[in-house]
Amino acid sequence: ETGVTQTPRHLVMGMTNKKSLKCEQHLGHNAMYWYKQSAKKPLELMFVYSLEERVENNSVPSRFSPECPNSSHLFLHLHTLQPEDSALYLCASRQGWNGFNEQFFGPGTRLTVL
Amino acid sequence: AQSVTQPDIHITVSEGASLELRCNYSYGATPYLFWYVQSPGQGLQLLLKYFSGDTLVQGIKGFEAEFKRSQSSFNLRKPSVHWSDAAEYFCAVADNNNDMRFGAGTRLTVKP
């Protein structure tokens, strides 16, 4: 595997379910990100991890819980979601803290909350 | 904080025609500027980026962008569009605090 991978690619869950999204990067980067992409809205940054420490949490509801066990893996734990949480969830990684280093994105997980 | 505006939500061009996608940014200092492309069902792929130097930047897939400080713009161009260029295009601006902001995107449709 190369680049940034995300599993599952598609997920359908009920409002009372608990599920997790997984992201893995094979690029040796030290920063990882979760974004939410909803139709007709700009990309929303949810969480940023640098060297496995959370450095940003953009007022995301507590029903989303991130976990970064090491610099290659990032999880997003989901529980008691709402239908408006249905979206494409994108993971990205980046090397270093220089603003010029671009983020590399995974293919996303398409989440549908019933 | 910086912000990005992509004025065109949807653009349709004929195959072989030229393309220009607009991007305007708001940022006090010299920004880091990026263009990404997203094909259906895929993540974002970097086309090109700019921070300093030559204001005309070449990217992948035949794309280029020009930084114009006086207009706070970073428009993306391609001389001749191919059907495979149909996708969503995102402009982004970042600062040294690791804060990257994306525009709302422009969807490109290519007519045969």
PDB file of C-alpha atoms in Angstrom:
ATOM      1  CA  GLU A   1       0.000   0.000   0.000  1.00  0.00           C
ATOM      2  CA  THR A   2       1.179   3.492  -0.735  1.00  0.00           C
ATOM      3  CA  GLY A   3      -0.031   6.946   0.181  1.00  0.00           C
ATOM      4  CA  VAL A   4      -2.983   7.371   2.492  1.00  0.00           C
ATOM      5  CA  THR A   5      -5.570   4.617   2.845  1.00  0.00           C
ATOM      6  CA  GLN A   6      -8.949   4.736   4.539  1.00  0.00           C
ATOM      7  CA  THR A   7     -11.302   1.965   5.603  1.00  0.00           C
ATOM      8  CA  PRO A   8     -14.093   1.326   5.176  1.00  0.00           C
ATOM      9  CA  ARG A   9     -14.822   3.180   1.936  1.00  0.00           C
ATOM     10  CA  HIS A  10     -18.554   3.138   2.638  1.00  0.00           C
ATOM     11  CA  LEU A  11     -20.405   2.903   5.927  1.00  0.00           C
ATOM     12  CA  VAL A  12     -24.098   2.914   6.745  1.00  0.00           C
ATOM     13  CA  MET A  13     -25.015   3.141  10.400  1.00  0.00           C
ATOM     14  CA  GLY A  14     -27.984   3.781  12.589  1.00  0.00           C
ATOM     15  CA  MET A  15     -28.116   6.610  15.061  1.00  0.00           C
ATOM     16  CA  THR A  16     -27.483   4.284  17.997  1.00  0.00           C
ATOM     17  CA  ASN A  17     -24.555   2.398  16.494  1.00  0.00           C
ATOM     18  CA  LYS A  18     -20.889   2.724  17.363  1.00  0.00           C
ATOM     19  CA  LYS A  19     -18.393   2.477  14.537  1.00  0.00           C
ATOM     20  CA  SER A  20     -14.842   3.559  13.759  1.00  0.00           C
ATOM     21  CA  LEU A  21     -13.145   4.959  10.693  1.00  0.00           C
ATOM     22  CA  LYS A  22      -9.526   4.069  10.103  1.00  0.00           C
ATOM     23  CA  CYS A  23      -6.804   5.979   8.295  1.00  0.00           C
ATOM     24  CA  GLU A  24      -3.276   4.784   7.620  1.00  0.00           C
ATOM     25  CA  GLN A  25      -0.479   6.712   5.976  1.00  0.00           C
ATOM     26  CA  HIS A  26       2.579   5.054   4.429  1.00  0.00           C
ATOM     27  CA  LEU A  27       4.477   8.276   3.745  1.00  0.00           C
ATOM     28  CA  GLY A  28       6.420   8.710   6.977  1.00  0.00           C
ATOM     29  CA  HIS A  29       4.549  11.914   7.773  1.00  0.00           C
ATOM     30  CA  ASN A  30       4.207  13.240  11.299  1.00  0.00           C
ATOM     31  CA  ALA A  31       0.906  15.136  11.092  1.00  0.00           C
ATOM     32  CA  MET A  32      -2.552  13.730  10.351  1.00  0.00           C
ATOM     33  CA  TYR A  33      -5.945  15.345   9.812  1.00  0.00           C
ATOM     34  CA  TRP A  34      -9.638  14.529   9.728  1.00  0.00           C
ATOM     35  CA  TYR A  35     -11.918  16.557   7.453  1.00  0.00           C
ATOM     36  CA  LYS A  36     -15.654  16.439   6.869  1.00  0.00           C
ATOM     37  CA  GLN A  37     -16.887  17.084   3.336  1.00  0.00           C
ATOM     38  CA  SER A  38     -20.610  17.762   2.968  1.00  0.00           C
ATOM     39  CA  ALA A  39     -22.399  18.581  -0.241  1.00  0.00           C
ATOM     40  CA  LYS A  40     -22.137  22.239  -1.241  1.00  0.00           C
ATOM     41  CA  LYS A  41     -19.986  23.166   1.770  1.00  0.00           C
ATOM     42  CA  PRO A  42     -16.271  23.869   2.057  1.00  0.00           C
ATOM     43  CA  LEU A  43     -14.072  21.222   3.571  1.00  0.00           C
ATOM     44  CA  GLU A  44     -14.387  21.364   7.356  1.00  0.00           C
ATOM     45  CA  LEU A  45     -11.276  20.634   9.378  1.00  0.00           C
ATOM     46  CA  MET A  46     -12.217  18.476  12.354  1.00  0.00           C
ATOM     47  CA  PHE A  47      -9.022  17.355  14.071  1.00  0.00           C
ATOM     48  CA  VAL A  48      -5.274  17.738  13.668  1.00  0.00           C
ATOM     49  CA  TYR A  49      -2.643  15.490  15.209  1.00  0.00           C
ATOM     50  CA  SER A  50       1.052  16.279  15.216  1.00  0.00           C
ATOM     51  CA  LEU A  51       3.488  13.687  16.525  1.00  0.00           C
ATOM     52  CA  GLU A  52       0.485  11.795  17.894  1.00  0.00           C
ATOM     53  CA  GLU A  53      -0.735  14.725  19.982  1.00  0.00           C
ATOM     54  CA  ARG A  54      -3.973  16.479  19.185  1.00  0.00           C
ATOM     55  CA  VAL A  55      -3.221  20.080  18.317  1.00  0.00           C
ATOM     56  CA  GLU A  56      -6.562  21.202  16.988  1.00  0.00           C
ATOM     57  CA  ASN A  57     -10.176  20.399  17.636  1.00  0.00           C
ATOM     58  CA  ASN A  58     -12.514  22.665  15.736  1.00  0.00           C
ATOM     59  CA  SER A  59     -15.534  22.587  18.026  1.00  0.00           C
ATOM     60  CA  VAL A  60     -16.470  19.135  16.858  1.00  0.00           C
ATOM     61  CA  PRO A  61     -19.345  17.455  18.745  1.00  0.00           C
ATOM     62  CA  SER A  62     -18.274  14.866  21.286  1.00  0.00           C
ATOM     63  CA  ARG A  63     -20.030  12.122  19.335  1.00  0.00           C
ATOM     64  CA  PHE A  64     -16.861  12.200  17.192  1.00  0.00           C
ATOM     65  CA  SER A  65     -13.814  10.951  19.075  1.00  0.00           C
ATOM     66  CA  PRO A  66     -10.390  10.808  17.389  1.00  0.00           C
ATOM     67  CA  GLU A  67      -7.522   8.544  18.325  1.00  0.00           C
ATOM     68  CA  CYS A  68      -3.940   8.583  17.077  1.00  0.00           C
ATOM     69  CA  PRO A  69      -2.027   5.604  18.513  1.00  0.00           C
ATOM     70  CA  ASN A  70       1.078   6.276  16.400  1.00  0.00           C
ATOM     71  CA  SER A  71       2.191   8.559  13.609  1.00  0.00           C
ATOM     72  CA  SER A  72       0.938   6.184  10.906  1.00  0.00           C
ATOM     73  CA  HIS A  73      -2.581   5.536  12.137  1.00  0.00           C
ATOM     74  CA  LEU A  74      -5.565   7.711  12.856  1.00  0.00           C
ATOM     75  CA  PHE A  75      -9.044   6.656  13.924  1.00  0.00           C
ATOM     76  CA  LEU A  76     -12.350   8.440  14.187  1.00  0.00           C
ATOM     77  CA  HIS A  77     -14.721   6.772  16.619  1.00  0.00           C
ATOM     78  CA  LEU A  78     -18.387   7.464  16.016  1.00  0.00           C
ATOM     79  CA  HIS A  79     -21.330   7.047  18.381  1.00  0.00           C
ATOM     80  CA  THR A  80     -24.920   8.263  18.499  1.00  0.00           C
ATOM     81  CA  LEU A  81     -24.544  10.171  15.265  1.00  0.00           C
ATOM     82  CA  GLN A  82     -27.225  12.291  13.650  1.00  0.00           C
ATOM     83  CA  PRO A  83     -28.447  12.157  10.033  1.00  0.00           C
ATOM     84  CA  GLU A  84     -26.735  15.517   9.377  1.00  0.00           C
ATOM     85  CA  ASP A  85     -23.420  13.791  10.078  1.00  0.00           C
ATOM     86  CA  SER A  86     -23.765  11.945   6.781  1.00  0.00           C
ATOM     87  CA  ALA A  87     -20.843  13.098   4.657  1.00  0.00           C
ATOM     88  CA  LEU A  88     -17.535  12.087   3.120  1.00  0.00           C
ATOM     89  CA  TYR A  89     -14.854  11.901   5.808  1.00  0.00           C
ATOM     90  CA  LEU A  90     -11.378  12.538   4.510  1.00  0.00           C
ATOM     91  CA  CYS A  91      -8.093  11.783   6.182  1.00  0.00           C
ATOM     92  CA  ALA A  92      -4.900  13.587   5.230  1.00  0.00           C
ATOM     93  CA  SER A  93      -1.279  13.555   6.294  1.00  0.00           C
ATOM     94  CA  ARG A  94       1.592  15.978   6.007  1.00  0.00           C
ATOM     95  CA  GLN A  95       5.269  16.143   6.822  1.00  0.00           C
ATOM     96  CA  GLY A  96       6.424  18.803   9.217  1.00  0.00           C
ATOM     97  CA  TRP A  97       4.896  22.099  10.196  1.00  0.00           C
ATOM     98  CA  ASN A  98       5.964  24.180   7.221  1.00  0.00           C
ATOM     99  CA  GLY A  99       2.940  25.735   5.573  1.00  0.00           C
ATOM    100  CA  PHE A 100       4.386  24.965   2.153  1.00  0.00           C
ATOM    101  CA  ASN A 101       4.219  21.198   2.636  1.00  0.00           C
ATOM    102  CA  GLU A 102       1.022  19.975   1.062  1.00  0.00           C
ATOM    103  CA  GLN A 103      -1.408  17.564   2.602  1.00  0.00           C
ATOM    104  CA  PHE A 104      -1.867  14.143   1.054  1.00  0.00           C
ATOM    105  CA  PHE A 105      -5.434  12.870   1.131  1.00  0.00           C
ATOM    106  CA  GLY A 106      -6.978   9.448   1.360  1.00  0.00           C
ATOM    107  CA  PRO A 107      -9.975   8.437  -0.779  1.00  0.00           C
ATOM    108  CA  GLY A 108     -12.429   9.061   2.033  1.00  0.00           C
ATOM    109  CA  THR A 109     -15.155   7.124   3.818  1.00  0.00           C
ATOM    110  CA  ARG A 110     -18.681   7.820   2.618  1.00  0.00           C
ATOM    111  CA  LEU A 111     -20.798   7.768   5.787  1.00  0.00           C
ATOM    112  CA  THR A 112     -24.577   7.525   5.787  1.00  0.00           C
ATOM    113  CA  VAL A 113     -26.450   7.854   9.069  1.00  0.00           C
ATOM    114  CA  LEU A 114     -29.990   6.544   9.011  1.00  0.00           C
TER     115      LEU A 114
ATOM    116  CA  ALA B   1      -7.402  34.304   9.645  1.00  0.00           C
ATOM    117  CA  GLN B   2      -7.086  33.576   5.979  1.00  0.00           C
ATOM    118  CA  SER B   3     -10.024  32.752   3.734  1.00  0.00           C
ATOM    119  CA  VAL B   4     -10.563  31.572   0.182  1.00  0.00           C
ATOM    120  CA  THR B   5     -13.315  32.350  -2.303  1.00  0.00           C
ATOM    121  CA  GLN B   6     -14.029  30.423  -5.454  1.00  0.00           C
ATOM    122  CA  PRO B   7     -16.679  32.527  -7.186  1.00  0.00           C
ATOM    123  CA  ASP B   8     -17.785  29.866  -9.662  1.00  0.00           C
ATOM    124  CA  ILE B   9     -19.691  26.910  -8.268  1.00  0.00           C
ATOM    125  CA  HIS B  10     -19.988  25.141 -11.624  1.00  0.00           C
ATOM    126  CA  ILE B  11     -18.294  25.668 -14.989  1.00  0.00           C
ATOM    127  CA  THR B  12     -18.934  23.875 -18.259  1.00  0.00           C
ATOM    128  CA  VAL B  13     -16.401  23.942 -21.097  1.00  0.00           C
ATOM    129  CA  SER B  14     -16.104  22.073 -24.359  1.00  0.00           C
ATOM    130  CA  GLU B  15     -13.342  19.537 -24.785  1.00  0.00           C
ATOM    131  CA  GLY B  16     -10.316  21.238 -26.293  1.00  0.00           C
ATOM    132  CA  ALA B  17     -11.323  24.670 -25.052  1.00  0.00           C
ATOM    133  CA  SER B  18      -9.255  26.667 -22.606  1.00  0.00           C
ATOM    134  CA  LEU B  19     -10.112  26.789 -18.915  1.00  0.00           C
ATOM    135  CA  GLU B  20      -9.680  29.305 -16.138  1.00  0.00           C
ATOM    136  CA  LEU B  21     -10.894  28.683 -12.588  1.00  0.00           C
ATOM    137  CA  ARG B  22     -10.905  31.643 -10.270  1.00  0.00           C
ATOM    138  CA  CYS B  23      -9.603  31.804  -6.728  1.00  0.00           C
ATOM    139  CA  ASN B  24      -9.390  34.828  -4.470  1.00  0.00           C
ATOM    140  CA  TYR B  25      -7.808  34.751  -1.050  1.00  0.00           C
ATOM    141  CA  SER B  26      -7.689  36.962   1.985  1.00  0.00           C
ATOM    142  CA  TYR B  27      -4.514  36.902   4.061  1.00  0.00           C
ATOM    143  CA  GLY B  28      -2.306  39.576   5.582  1.00  0.00           C
ATOM    144  CA  ALA B  29       1.066  38.099   4.743  1.00  0.00           C
ATOM    145  CA  THR B  30       2.344  36.162   1.759  1.00  0.00           C
ATOM    146  CA  PRO B  31       0.223  33.046   1.668  1.00  0.00           C
ATOM    147  CA  TYR B  32       0.967  29.479   0.745  1.00  0.00           C
ATOM    148  CA  LEU B  33      -1.443  28.703  -2.096  1.00  0.00           C
ATOM    149  CA  PHE B  34      -2.579  25.358  -3.438  1.00  0.00           C
ATOM    150  CA  TRP B  35      -4.872  23.875  -6.059  1.00  0.00           C
ATOM    151  CA  TYR B  36      -6.287  20.405  -5.534  1.00  0.00           C
ATOM    152  CA  VAL B  37      -8.498  18.262  -7.760  1.00  0.00           C
ATOM    153  CA  GLN B  38     -11.052  15.702  -6.597  1.00  0.00           C
ATOM    154  CA  SER B  39     -12.504  13.103  -8.932  1.00  0.00           C
ATOM    155  CA  PRO B  40     -15.797  11.451  -7.969  1.00  0.00           C
ATOM    156  CA  GLY B  41     -15.396   9.057  -5.071  1.00  0.00           C
ATOM    157  CA  GLN B  42     -11.777  10.042  -4.534  1.00  0.00           C
ATOM    158  CA  GLY B  43      -9.726  12.139  -2.183  1.00  0.00           C
ATOM    159  CA  LEU B  44      -8.023  15.379  -3.118  1.00  0.00           C
ATOM    160  CA  GLN B  45      -4.901  15.349  -5.275  1.00  0.00           C
ATOM    161  CA  LEU B  46      -2.461  18.245  -5.393  1.00  0.00           C
ATOM    162  CA  LEU B  47      -2.172  19.932  -8.788  1.00  0.00           C
ATOM    163  CA  LEU B  48       0.292  22.672  -7.869  1.00  0.00           C
ATOM    164  CA  LYS B  49       1.376  25.028  -5.102  1.00  0.00           C
ATOM    165  CA  TYR B  50       2.983  28.447  -4.673  1.00  0.00           C
ATOM    166  CA  PHE B  51       4.792  30.383  -2.007  1.00  0.00           C
ATOM    167  CA  SER B  52       7.406  32.563  -3.611  1.00  0.00           C
ATOM    168  CA  GLY B  53       9.431  33.016  -6.772  1.00  0.00           C
ATOM    169  CA  ASP B  54       8.028  32.941 -10.282  1.00  0.00           C
ATOM    170  CA  THR B  55       4.369  33.897 -10.066  1.00  0.00           C
ATOM    171  CA  LEU B  56       3.433  31.455 -12.830  1.00  0.00           C
ATOM    172  CA  VAL B  57       3.458  27.946 -11.427  1.00  0.00           C
ATOM    173  CA  GLN B  58       3.353  24.767 -13.479  1.00  0.00           C
ATOM    174  CA  GLY B  59       1.581  21.726 -12.138  1.00  0.00           C
ATOM    175  CA  ILE B  60       0.632  18.227 -13.117  1.00  0.00           C
ATOM    176  CA  LYS B  61      -1.773  17.251 -15.906  1.00  0.00           C
ATOM    177  CA  GLY B  62      -0.935  20.382 -17.911  1.00  0.00           C
ATOM    178  CA  PHE B  63      -2.328  22.850 -15.371  1.00  0.00           C
ATOM    179  CA  GLU B  64      -0.760  26.150 -14.391  1.00  0.00           C
ATOM    180  CA  ALA B  65      -1.703  28.932 -11.998  1.00  0.00           C
ATOM    181  CA  GLU B  66      -0.719  32.552 -11.712  1.00  0.00           C
ATOM    182  CA  PHE B  67      -0.307  34.413  -8.442  1.00  0.00           C
ATOM    183  CA  LYS B  68      -1.346  38.054  -8.627  1.00  0.00           C
ATOM    184  CA  ARG B  69      -0.726  39.826  -5.349  1.00  0.00           C
ATOM    185  CA  SER B  70      -2.438  43.053  -6.458  1.00  0.00           C
ATOM    186  CA  GLN B  71      -5.656  41.134  -7.121  1.00  0.00           C
ATOM    187  CA  SER B  72      -5.281  38.603  -4.272  1.00  0.00           C
ATOM    188  CA  SER B  73      -5.870  35.931  -6.861  1.00  0.00           C
ATOM    189  CA  PHE B  74      -4.440  32.543  -7.757  1.00  0.00           C
ATOM    190  CA  ASN B  75      -6.346  31.425 -10.842  1.00  0.00           C
ATOM    191  CA  LEU B  76      -5.917  27.982 -12.344  1.00  0.00           C
ATOM    192  CA  ARG B  77      -5.621  27.592 -16.108  1.00  0.00           C
ATOM    193  CA  LYS B  78      -5.306  24.921 -18.741  1.00  0.00           C
ATOM    194  CA  PRO B  79      -4.932  25.676 -22.465  1.00  0.00           C
ATOM    195  CA  SER B  80      -6.905  22.680 -23.724  1.00  0.00           C
ATOM    196  CA  VAL B  81      -9.293  20.705 -21.535  1.00  0.00           C
ATOM    197  CA  HIS B  82      -9.652  16.937 -21.818  1.00  0.00           C
ATOM    198  CA  TRP B  83     -12.766  14.967 -20.879  1.00  0.00           C
ATOM    199  CA  SER B  84     -10.799  13.389 -18.026  1.00  0.00           C
ATOM    200  CA  ASP B  85     -10.415  16.831 -16.412  1.00  0.00           C
ATOM    201  CA  ALA B  86     -14.062  16.757 -15.319  1.00  0.00           C
ATOM    202  CA  ALA B  87     -13.844  16.912 -11.526  1.00  0.00           C
ATOM    203  CA  GLU B  88     -14.125  19.248  -8.544  1.00  0.00           C
ATOM    204  CA  TYR B  89     -11.333  21.760  -8.076  1.00  0.00           C
ATOM    205  CA  PHE B  90     -10.374  23.290  -4.744  1.00  0.00           C
ATOM    206  CA  CYS B  91      -8.194  26.272  -4.019  1.00  0.00           C
ATOM    207  CA  ALA B  92      -6.575  26.420  -0.581  1.00  0.00           C
ATOM    208  CA  VAL B  93      -4.485  28.873   1.415  1.00  0.00           C
ATOM    209  CA  ALA B  94      -2.249  28.050   4.364  1.00  0.00           C
ATOM    210  CA  ASP B  95      -0.155  29.952   6.873  1.00  0.00           C
ATOM    211  CA  ASN B  96       2.802  28.981   9.019  1.00  0.00           C
ATOM    212  CA  ASN B  97       0.504  28.014  11.852  1.00  0.00           C
ATOM    213  CA  ASN B  98      -0.550  24.932   9.942  1.00  0.00           C
ATOM    214  CA  ASP B  99      -3.989  26.392   9.307  1.00  0.00           C
ATOM    215  CA  MET B 100      -5.155  25.482   5.798  1.00  0.00           C
ATOM    216  CA  ARG B 101      -8.451  26.839   4.497  1.00  0.00           C
ATOM    217  CA  PHE B 102     -10.201  25.465   1.443  1.00  0.00           C
ATOM    218  CA  GLY B 103     -12.573  27.168  -0.931  1.00  0.00           C
ATOM    219  CA  ALA B 104     -16.011  25.713  -1.553  1.00  0.00           C
ATOM    220  CA  GLY B 105     -14.849  24.203  -4.823  1.00  0.00           C
ATOM    221  CA  THR B 106     -15.676  24.584  -8.514  1.00  0.00           C
ATOM    222  CA  ARG B 107     -17.223  21.677 -10.345  1.00  0.00           C
ATOM    223  CA  LEU B 108     -15.985  21.336 -13.914  1.00  0.00           C
ATOM    224  CA  THR B 109     -18.093  19.647 -16.576  1.00  0.00           C
ATOM    225  CA  VAL B 110     -16.515  18.926 -19.962  1.00  0.00           C
ATOM    226  CA  LYS B 111     -18.777  18.743 -23.012  1.00  0.00           C
ATOM    227  CA  PRO B 112     -17.779  16.441 -25.863  1.00  0.00           C
TER     228      PRO B 112
END
